[in-house]
Short mmCIF file of C-alpha atoms and ligand atoms in Angstrom, two decimals:
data_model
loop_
_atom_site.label_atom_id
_atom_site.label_comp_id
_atom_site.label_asym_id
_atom_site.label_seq_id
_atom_site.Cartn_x
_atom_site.Cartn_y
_atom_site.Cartn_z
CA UNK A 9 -57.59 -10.13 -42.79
CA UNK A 10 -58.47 -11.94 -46.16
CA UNK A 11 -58.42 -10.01 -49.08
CA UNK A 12 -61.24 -10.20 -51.43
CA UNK A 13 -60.43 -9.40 -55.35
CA UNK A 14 -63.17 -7.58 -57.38
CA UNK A 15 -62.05 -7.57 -61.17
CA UNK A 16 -64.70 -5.39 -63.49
CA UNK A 17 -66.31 -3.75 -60.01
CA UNK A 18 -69.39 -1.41 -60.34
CA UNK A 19 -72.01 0.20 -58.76
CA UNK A 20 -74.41 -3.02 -59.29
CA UNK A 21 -72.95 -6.36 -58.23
CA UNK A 22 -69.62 -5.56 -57.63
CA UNK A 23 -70.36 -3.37 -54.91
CA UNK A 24 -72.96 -5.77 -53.35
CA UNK A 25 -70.25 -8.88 -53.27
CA UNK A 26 -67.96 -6.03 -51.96
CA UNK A 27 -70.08 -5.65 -49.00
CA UNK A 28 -71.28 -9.06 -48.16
CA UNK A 29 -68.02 -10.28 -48.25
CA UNK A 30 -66.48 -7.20 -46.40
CA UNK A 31 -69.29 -7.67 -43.23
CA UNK A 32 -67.70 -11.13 -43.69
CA UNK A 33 -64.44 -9.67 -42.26
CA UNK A 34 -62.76 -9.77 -45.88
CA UNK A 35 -60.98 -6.93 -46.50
CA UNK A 36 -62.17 -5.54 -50.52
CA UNK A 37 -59.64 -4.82 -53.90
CA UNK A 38 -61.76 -3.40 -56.06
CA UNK A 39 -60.48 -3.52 -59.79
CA UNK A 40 -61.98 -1.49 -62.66
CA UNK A 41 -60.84 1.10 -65.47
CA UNK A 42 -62.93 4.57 -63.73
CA UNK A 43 -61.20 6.24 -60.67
CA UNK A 44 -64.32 8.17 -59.82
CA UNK A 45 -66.34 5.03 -59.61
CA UNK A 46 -63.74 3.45 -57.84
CA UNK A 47 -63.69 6.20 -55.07
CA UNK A 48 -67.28 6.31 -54.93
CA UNK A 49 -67.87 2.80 -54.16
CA UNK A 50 -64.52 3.00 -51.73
CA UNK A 51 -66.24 5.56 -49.58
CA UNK A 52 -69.28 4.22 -49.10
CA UNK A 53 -68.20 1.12 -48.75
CA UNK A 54 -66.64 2.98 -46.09
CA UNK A 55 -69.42 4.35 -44.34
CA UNK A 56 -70.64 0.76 -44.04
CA UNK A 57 -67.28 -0.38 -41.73
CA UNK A 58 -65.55 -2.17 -45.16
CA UNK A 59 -61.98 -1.55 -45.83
CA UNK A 60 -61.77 -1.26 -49.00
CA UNK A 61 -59.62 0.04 -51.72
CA UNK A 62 -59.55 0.54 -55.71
CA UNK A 63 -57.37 -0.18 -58.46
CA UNK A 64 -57.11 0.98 -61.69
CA UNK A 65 -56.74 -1.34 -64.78
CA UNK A 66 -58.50 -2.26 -67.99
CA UNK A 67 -58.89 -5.83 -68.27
CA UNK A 68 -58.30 -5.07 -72.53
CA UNK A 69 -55.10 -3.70 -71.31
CA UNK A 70 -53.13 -6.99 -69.95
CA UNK A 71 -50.61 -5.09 -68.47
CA UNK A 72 -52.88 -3.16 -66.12
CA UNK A 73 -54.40 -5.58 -64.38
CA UNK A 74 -51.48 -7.24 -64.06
CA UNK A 75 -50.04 -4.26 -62.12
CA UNK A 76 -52.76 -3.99 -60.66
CA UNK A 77 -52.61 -7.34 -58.31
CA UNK A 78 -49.21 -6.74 -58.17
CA UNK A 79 -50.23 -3.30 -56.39
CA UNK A 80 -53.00 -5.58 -54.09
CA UNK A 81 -50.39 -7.82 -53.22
CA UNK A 82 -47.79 -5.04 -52.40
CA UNK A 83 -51.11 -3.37 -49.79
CA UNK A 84 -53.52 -6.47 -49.05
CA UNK A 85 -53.17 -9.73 -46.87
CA UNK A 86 -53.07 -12.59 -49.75
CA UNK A 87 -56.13 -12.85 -51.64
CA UNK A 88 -58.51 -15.72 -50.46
CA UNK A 89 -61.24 -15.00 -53.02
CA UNK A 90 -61.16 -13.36 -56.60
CA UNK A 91 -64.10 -12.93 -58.34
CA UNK A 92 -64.24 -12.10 -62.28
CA UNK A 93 -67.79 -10.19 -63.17
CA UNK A 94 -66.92 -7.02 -65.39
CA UNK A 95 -69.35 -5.73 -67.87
CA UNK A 96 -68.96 -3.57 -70.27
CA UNK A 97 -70.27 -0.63 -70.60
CA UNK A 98 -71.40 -0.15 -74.40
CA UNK A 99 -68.52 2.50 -75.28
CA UNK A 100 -65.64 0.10 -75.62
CA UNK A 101 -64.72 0.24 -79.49
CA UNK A 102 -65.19 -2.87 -80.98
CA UNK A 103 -67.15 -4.62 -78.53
CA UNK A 104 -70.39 -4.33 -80.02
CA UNK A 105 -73.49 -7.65 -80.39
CA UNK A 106 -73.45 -9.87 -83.34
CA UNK A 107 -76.18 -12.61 -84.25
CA UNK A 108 -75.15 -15.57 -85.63
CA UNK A 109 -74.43 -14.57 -89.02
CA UNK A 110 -73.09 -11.36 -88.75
CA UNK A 111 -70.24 -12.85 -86.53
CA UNK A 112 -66.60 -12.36 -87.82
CA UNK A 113 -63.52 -12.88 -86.32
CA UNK A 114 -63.25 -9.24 -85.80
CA UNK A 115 -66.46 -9.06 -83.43
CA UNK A 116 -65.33 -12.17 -81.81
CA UNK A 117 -61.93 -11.47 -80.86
CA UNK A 118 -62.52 -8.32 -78.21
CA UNK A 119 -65.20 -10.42 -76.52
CA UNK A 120 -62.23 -13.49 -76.14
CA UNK A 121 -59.81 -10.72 -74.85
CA UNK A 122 -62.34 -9.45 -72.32
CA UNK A 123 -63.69 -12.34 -70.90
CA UNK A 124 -61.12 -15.62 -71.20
CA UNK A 125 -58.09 -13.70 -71.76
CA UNK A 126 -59.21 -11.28 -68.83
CA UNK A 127 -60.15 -14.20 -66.35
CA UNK A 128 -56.93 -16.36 -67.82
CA UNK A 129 -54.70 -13.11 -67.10
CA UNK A 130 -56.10 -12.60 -63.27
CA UNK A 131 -56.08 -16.17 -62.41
CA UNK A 132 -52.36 -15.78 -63.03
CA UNK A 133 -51.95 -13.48 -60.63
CA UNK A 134 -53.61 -15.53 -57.26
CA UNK A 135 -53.69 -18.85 -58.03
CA UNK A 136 -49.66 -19.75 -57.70
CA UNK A 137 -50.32 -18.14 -54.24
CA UNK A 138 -53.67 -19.77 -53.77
CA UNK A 139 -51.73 -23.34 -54.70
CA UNK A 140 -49.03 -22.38 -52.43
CA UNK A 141 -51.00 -22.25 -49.09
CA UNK A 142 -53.18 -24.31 -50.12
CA UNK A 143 -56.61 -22.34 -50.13
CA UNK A 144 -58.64 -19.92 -52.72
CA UNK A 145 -61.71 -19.61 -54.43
CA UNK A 146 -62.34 -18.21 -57.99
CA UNK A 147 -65.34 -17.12 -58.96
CA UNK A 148 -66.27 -16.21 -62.43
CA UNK A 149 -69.94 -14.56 -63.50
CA UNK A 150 -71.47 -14.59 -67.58
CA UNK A 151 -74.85 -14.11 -68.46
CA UNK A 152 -77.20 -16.92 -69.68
CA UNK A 153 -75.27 -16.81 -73.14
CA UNK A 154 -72.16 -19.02 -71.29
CA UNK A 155 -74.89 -21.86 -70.96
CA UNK A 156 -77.96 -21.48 -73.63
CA UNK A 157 -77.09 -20.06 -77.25
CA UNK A 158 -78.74 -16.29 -77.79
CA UNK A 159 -78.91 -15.76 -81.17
CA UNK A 160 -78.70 -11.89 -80.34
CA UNK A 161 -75.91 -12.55 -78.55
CA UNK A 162 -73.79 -14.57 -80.79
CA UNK A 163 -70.31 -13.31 -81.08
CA UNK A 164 -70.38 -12.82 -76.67
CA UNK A 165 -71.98 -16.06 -76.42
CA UNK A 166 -68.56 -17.63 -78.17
CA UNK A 167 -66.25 -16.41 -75.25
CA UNK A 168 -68.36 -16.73 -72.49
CA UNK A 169 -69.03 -20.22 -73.22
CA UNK A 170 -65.72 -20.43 -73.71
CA UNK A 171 -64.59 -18.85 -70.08
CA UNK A 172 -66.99 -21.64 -68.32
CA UNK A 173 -65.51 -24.18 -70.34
CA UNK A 174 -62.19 -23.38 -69.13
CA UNK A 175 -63.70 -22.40 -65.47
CA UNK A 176 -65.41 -26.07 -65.41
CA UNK A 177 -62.16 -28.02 -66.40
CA UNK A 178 -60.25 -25.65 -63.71
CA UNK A 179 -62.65 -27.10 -60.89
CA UNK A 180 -62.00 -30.67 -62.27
CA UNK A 181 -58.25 -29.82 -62.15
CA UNK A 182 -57.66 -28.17 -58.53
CA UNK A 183 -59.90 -30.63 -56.91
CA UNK A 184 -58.62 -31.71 -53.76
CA UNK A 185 -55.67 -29.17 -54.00
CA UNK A 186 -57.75 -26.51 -51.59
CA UNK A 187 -59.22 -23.92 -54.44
CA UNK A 188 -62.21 -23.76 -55.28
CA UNK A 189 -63.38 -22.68 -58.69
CA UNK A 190 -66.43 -22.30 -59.93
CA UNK A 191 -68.83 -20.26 -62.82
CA UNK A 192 -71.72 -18.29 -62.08
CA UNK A 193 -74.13 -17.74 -64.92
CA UNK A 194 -76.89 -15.06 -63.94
CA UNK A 195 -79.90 -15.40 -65.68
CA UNK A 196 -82.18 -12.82 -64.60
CA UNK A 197 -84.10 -10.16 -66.50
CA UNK A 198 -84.20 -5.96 -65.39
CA UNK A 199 -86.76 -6.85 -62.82
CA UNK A 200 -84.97 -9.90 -60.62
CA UNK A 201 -80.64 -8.56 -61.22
CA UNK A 202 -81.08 -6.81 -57.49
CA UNK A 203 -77.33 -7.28 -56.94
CA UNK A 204 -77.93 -7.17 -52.89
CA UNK A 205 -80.45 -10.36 -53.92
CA UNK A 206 -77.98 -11.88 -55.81
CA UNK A 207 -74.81 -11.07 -53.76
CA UNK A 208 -75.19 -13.04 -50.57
CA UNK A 209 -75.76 -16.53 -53.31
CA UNK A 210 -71.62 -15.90 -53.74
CA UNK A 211 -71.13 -15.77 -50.09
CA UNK A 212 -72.82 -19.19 -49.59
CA UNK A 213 -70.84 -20.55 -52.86
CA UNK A 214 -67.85 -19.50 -51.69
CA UNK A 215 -67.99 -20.86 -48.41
CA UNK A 216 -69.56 -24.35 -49.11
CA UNK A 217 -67.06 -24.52 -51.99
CA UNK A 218 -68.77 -27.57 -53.81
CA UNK A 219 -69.81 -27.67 -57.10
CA UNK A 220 -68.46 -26.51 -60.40
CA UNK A 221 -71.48 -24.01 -61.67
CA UNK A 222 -74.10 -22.37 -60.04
CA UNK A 223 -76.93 -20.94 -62.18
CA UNK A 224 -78.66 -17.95 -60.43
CA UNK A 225 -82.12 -17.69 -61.80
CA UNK A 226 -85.80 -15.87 -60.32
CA UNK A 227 -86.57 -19.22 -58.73
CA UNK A 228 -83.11 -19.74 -57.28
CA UNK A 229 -82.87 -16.39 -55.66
CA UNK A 230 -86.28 -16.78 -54.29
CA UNK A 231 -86.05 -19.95 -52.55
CA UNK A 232 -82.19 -19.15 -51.49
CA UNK A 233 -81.28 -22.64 -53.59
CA UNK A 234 -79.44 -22.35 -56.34
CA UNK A 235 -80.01 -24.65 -59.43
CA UNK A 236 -76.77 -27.43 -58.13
CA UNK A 237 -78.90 -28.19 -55.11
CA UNK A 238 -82.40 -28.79 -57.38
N1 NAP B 306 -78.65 -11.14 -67.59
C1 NAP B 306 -78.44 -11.39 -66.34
O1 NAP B 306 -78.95 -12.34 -65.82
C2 NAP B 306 -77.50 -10.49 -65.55
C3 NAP B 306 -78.04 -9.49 -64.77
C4 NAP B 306 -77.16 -8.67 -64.04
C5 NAP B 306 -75.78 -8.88 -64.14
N2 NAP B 306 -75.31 -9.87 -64.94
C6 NAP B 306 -73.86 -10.11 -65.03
O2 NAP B 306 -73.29 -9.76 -63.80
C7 NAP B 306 -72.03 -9.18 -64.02
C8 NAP B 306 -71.95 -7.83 -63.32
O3 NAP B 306 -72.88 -6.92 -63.89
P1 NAP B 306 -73.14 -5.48 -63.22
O4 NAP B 306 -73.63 -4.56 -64.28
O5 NAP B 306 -73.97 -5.62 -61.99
O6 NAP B 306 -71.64 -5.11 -62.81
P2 NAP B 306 -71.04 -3.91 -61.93
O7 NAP B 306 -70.24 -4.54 -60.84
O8 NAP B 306 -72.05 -2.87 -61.57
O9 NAP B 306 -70.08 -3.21 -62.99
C9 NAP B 306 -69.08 -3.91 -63.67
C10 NAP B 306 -67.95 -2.98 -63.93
O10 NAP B 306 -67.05 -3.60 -64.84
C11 NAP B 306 -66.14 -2.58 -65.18
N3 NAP B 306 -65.51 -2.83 -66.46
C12 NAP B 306 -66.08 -2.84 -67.68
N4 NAP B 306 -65.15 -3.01 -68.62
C13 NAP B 306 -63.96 -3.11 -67.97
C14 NAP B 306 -62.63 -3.26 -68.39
N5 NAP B 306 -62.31 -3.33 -69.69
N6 NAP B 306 -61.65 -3.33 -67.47
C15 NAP B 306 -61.93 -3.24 -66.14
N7 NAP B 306 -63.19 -3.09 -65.68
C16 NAP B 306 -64.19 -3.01 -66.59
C17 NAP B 306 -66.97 -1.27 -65.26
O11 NAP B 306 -66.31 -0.24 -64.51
P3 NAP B 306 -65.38 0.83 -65.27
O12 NAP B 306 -66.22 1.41 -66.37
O13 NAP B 306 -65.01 1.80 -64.21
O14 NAP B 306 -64.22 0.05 -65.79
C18 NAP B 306 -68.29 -1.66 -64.60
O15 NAP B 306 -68.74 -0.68 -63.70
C19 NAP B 306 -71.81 -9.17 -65.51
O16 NAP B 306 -71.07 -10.34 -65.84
C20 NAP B 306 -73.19 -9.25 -66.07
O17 NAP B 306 -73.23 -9.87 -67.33
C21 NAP B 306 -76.14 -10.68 -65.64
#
């Protein structure tokens, strides 16, 4: 059974990939800091017919997640699919919103550690494997600051951009080698992030496995096309 990696999983779309790719016969590694949250969405993922299981680790914390797919391999068939979408939560120290000119190295640097350092570090963990057999996808999510400067968003906006740079040279670079990688930029307000709308959009990503960046917007998720097919 293929083994689906969740890094930064949640109640909101973490969950809803969970599902959509367990009915898909994937079996579900759900990776986040909170064991309650983990067991929560484990047993009702449950109820729903998905094996699924979670795994503690803090994606500040290198050495956690590293143990952490080190544990998945140890339990899971190899992973065929990893997909990088934590948010934070607002409580992490240090991780707080800059504009432009209020941003400093120090409100930078725990935004780089989260998102490019975090996707860098779990990369490292499938894609040797994924290289090996010859077949993967990687799938990383940011918000509309990865593609579109926010002013109220300006120290984030510096390492998401900076995670779909690096995601957009790593589809260039594995091309014809059998992984896919690609970067998912939401861009939806309160009303449209229904993470069961948006969930099934990384289903159909992952399994046409063409392009290097799919922007989910309201018009996207309503006609079931995402912004590469416009
Ligand atoms: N503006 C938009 O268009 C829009 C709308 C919706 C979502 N999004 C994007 O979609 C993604 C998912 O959002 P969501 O809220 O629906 O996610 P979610 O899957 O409901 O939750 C993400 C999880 O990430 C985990 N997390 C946070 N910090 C972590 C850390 N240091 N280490 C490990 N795990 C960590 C948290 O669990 P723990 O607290 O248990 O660690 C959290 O529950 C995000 O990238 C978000 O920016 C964008």
């Amino acid at each position: 059974m293929p083994t689906i990696a969740i890094v930064g999983a949640g109640p909101g779309l973490g969950l809803s990939i969970a599902r959509v790719f367990g009915e898909q016969g994937y079996e579900v590694a759900l990776i986040a800091r909170r064991q309650s949250s983990l067991d929560e969405m484990v047993a009702e993922l449950g109820t729903a017919g998905v094996a699924a299981a979670g795994y503690r680790a803090d994606i500040l914390d290198r050495a956690t997640l590293v143990r952490a797919f080190k544990e998945i391999a140890a339990n899971h068939d190899p992973v065929e699919v990893l997909e990088f979408s934590p948010a934070p939560r607002g409580l992490e120290p240090g991780m707080v919103l800059a504009g432009p000119l209020e941003v400093s190295v120090a409100n930078v640097q725990p935004h780089i550690d989260f998102y490019v350092h975090g996707a860098i570090t779990a990369t490292g963990q499938v894609l040797p494997d994924m290289l090996e057999r010859g077949t993967g996808t990687l799938l990383f999510t940011t918000g509309p600051c990865s593609v579109a400067p926010m002013p109220t968003m300006g120290n984030v906006g510096i390492a998401c951009a900076a995670l779909r740079n690096w995601v957009l040279n790593l589809h260039d670079a594995l091309a014809g080698k059998g992984v896919y990688a690609a970067h998912v930029p939401l861009s939806l307000d309160a009303n449209d992030a229904d993470p069961d709308t948006i969930a099934p959009h990384y289903w159909q990503i992952h399994s046409r496995g063409e392009g290097p960046e799919h922007l989910l917007t309201p018009e996207t998720l309503r006609t079931g096309r995402d912004a590469s097919d416009l």
